[in-house]
PDB file of C-alpha atoms in Angstrom:
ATOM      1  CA  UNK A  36       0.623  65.116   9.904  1.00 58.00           C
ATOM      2  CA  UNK A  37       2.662  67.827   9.918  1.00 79.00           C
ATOM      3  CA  UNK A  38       5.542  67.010   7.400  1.00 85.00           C
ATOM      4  CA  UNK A  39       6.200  66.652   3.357  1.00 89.00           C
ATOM      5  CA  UNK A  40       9.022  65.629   1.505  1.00 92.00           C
ATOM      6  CA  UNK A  41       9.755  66.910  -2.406  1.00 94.00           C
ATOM      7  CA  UNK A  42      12.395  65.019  -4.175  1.00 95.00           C
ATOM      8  CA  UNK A  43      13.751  63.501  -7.280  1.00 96.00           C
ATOM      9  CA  UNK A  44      14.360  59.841  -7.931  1.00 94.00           C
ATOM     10  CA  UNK A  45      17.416  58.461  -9.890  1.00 95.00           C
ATOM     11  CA  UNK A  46      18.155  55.054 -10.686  1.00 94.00           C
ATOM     12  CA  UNK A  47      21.531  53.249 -10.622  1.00 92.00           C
ATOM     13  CA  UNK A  48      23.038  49.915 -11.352  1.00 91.00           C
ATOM     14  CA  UNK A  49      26.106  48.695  -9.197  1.00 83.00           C
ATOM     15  CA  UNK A  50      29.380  46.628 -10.719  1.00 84.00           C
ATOM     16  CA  UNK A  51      27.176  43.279  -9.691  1.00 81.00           C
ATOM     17  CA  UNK A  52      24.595  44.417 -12.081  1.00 78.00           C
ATOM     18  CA  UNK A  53      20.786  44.070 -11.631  1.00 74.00           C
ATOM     19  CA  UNK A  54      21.172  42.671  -8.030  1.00 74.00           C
ATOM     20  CA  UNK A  55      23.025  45.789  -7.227  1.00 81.00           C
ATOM     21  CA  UNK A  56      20.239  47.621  -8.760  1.00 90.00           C
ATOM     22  CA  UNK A  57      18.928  50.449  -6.250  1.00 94.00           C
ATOM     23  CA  UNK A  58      16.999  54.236  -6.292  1.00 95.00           C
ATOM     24  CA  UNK A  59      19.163  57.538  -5.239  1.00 95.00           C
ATOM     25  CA  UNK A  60      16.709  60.449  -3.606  1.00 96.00           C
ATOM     26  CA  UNK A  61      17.685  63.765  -3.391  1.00 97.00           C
ATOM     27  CA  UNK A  62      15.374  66.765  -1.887  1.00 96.00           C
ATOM     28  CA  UNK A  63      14.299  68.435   1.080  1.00 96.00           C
ATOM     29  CA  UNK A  64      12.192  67.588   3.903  1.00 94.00           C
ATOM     30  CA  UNK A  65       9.821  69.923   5.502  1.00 92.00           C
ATOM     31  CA  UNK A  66       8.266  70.340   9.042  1.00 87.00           C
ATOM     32  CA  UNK A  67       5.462  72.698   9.430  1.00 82.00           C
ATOM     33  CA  UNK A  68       3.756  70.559  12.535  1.00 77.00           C
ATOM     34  CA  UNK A  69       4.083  72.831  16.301  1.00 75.00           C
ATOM     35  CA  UNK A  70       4.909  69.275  18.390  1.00 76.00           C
ATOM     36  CA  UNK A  71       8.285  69.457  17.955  1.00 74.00           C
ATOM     37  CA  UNK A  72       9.164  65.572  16.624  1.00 78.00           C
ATOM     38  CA  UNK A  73      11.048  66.029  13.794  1.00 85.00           C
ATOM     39  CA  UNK A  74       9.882  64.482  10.663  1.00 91.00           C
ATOM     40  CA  UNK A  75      11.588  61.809   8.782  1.00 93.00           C
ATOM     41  CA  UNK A  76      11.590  60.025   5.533  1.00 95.00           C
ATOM     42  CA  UNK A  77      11.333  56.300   5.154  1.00 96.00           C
ATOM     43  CA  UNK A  78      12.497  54.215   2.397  1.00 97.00           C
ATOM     44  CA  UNK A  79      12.038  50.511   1.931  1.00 97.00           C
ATOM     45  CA  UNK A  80      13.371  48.442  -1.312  1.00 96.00           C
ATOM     46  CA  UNK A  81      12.048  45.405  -3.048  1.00 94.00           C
ATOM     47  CA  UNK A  82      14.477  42.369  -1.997  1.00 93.00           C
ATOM     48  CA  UNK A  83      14.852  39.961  -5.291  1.00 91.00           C
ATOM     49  CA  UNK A  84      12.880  37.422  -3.752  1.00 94.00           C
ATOM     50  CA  UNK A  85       9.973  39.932  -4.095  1.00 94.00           C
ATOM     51  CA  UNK A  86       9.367  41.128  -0.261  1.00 96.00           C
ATOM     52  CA  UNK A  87      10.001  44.609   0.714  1.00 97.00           C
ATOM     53  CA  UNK A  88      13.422  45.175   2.074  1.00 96.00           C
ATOM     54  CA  UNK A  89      13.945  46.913   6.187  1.00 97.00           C
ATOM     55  CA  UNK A  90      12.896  50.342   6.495  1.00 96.00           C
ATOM     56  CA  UNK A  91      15.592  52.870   6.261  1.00 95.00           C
ATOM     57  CA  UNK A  92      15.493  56.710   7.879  1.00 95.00           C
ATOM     58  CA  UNK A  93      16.678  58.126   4.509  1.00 96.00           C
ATOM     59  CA  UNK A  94      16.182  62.002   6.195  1.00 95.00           C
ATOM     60  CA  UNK A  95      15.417  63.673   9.068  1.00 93.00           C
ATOM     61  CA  UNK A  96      14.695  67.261   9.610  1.00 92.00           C
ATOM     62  CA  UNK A  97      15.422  68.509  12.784  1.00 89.00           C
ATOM     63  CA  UNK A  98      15.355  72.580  12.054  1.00 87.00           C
ATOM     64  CA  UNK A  99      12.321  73.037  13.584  1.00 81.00           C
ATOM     65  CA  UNK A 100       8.794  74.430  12.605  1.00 81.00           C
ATOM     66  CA  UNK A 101      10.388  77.635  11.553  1.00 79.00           C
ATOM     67  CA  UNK A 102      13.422  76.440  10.423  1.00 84.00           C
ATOM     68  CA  UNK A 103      14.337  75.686   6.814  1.00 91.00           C
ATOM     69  CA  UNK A 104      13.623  72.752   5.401  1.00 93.00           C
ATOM     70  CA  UNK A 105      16.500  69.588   5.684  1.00 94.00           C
ATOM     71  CA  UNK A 106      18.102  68.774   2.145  1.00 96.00           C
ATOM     72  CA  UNK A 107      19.224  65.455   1.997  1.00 96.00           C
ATOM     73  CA  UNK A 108      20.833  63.007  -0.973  1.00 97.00           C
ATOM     74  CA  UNK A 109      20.855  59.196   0.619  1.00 96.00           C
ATOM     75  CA  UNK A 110      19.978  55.937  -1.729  1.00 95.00           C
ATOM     76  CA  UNK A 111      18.479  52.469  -1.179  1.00 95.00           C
ATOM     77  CA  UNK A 112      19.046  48.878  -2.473  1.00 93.00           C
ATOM     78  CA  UNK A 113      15.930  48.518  -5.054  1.00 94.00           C
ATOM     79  CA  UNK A 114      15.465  45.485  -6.783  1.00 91.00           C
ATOM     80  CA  UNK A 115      14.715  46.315 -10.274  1.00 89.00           C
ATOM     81  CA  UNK A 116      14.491  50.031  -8.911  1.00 92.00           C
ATOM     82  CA  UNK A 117      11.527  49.310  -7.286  1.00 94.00           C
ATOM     83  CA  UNK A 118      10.964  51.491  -3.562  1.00 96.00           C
ATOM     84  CA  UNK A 119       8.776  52.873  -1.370  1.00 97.00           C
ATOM     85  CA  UNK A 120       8.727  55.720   0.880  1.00 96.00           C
ATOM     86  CA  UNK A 121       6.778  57.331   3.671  1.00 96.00           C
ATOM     87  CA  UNK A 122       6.603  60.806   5.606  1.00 94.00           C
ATOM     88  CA  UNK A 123       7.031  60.287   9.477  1.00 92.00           C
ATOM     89  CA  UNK A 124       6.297  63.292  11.901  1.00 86.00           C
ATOM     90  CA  UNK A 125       8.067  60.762  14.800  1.00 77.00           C
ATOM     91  CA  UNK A 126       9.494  57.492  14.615  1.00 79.00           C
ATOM     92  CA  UNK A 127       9.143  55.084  12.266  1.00 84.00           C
ATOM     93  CA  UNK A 128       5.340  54.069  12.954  1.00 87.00           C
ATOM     94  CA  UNK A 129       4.281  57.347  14.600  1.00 80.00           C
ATOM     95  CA  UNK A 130       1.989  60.179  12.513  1.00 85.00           C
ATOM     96  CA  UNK A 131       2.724  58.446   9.155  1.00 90.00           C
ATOM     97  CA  UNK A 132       1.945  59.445   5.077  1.00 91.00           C
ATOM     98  CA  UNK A 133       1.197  55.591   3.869  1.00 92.00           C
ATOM     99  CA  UNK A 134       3.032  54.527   1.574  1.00 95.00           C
ATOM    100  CA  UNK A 135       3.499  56.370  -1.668  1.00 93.00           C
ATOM    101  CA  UNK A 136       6.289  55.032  -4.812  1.00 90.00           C
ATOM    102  CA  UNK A 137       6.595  51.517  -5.550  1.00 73.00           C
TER     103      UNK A 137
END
């Protein structure tokens, strides 16, 4: 595929408490793929009514193969901090990690 992501998960509560319940990320995403399509990271969050929220870029790396790596910090609404991510070397569906977290 081309692309990894290394980061650390933190959970949070909003004022509205456990609907407001979500995951912050903070890392760095990597490209070491040639094809010059940038990789991204995808995050998705369970709703409350149990189905996975809209997929959200939470990084992008657009350095380069022999740039440095992108650091990024973004969060996502997580019902009961519960999440899911991906590794994209493209667009949303295009050279994709399945999912991983959750």
């Amino acid at each position: 595929m081309g692309a990894y992501a290394e980061f650390s998960l933190d959970c949070f509560v909003g004022s509205g408490g456990p609907t407001t319940a979500g995951v912050g990320i903070s890392g760095s995403l990597h490209d070491y793929a040639k094809d010059g399509l940038g990789p991204r990271l995808y995050g998705q969050g369970l709703t409350p009514s149990g189905s996975w929220g809209p997929t959200t870029e939470m990084a992008r790396n657009s350095n380069g193969y022999d740039g440095p790596p992108a650091y990024f910090s973004s969060s996502i609404a997580a019902f009961k901090f519960n999440a899911r991510f991906k590794v994209c070397n493209g667009g949303v569906n295009s050279n994709c990690s399945g999912w991983f977290g959750g």
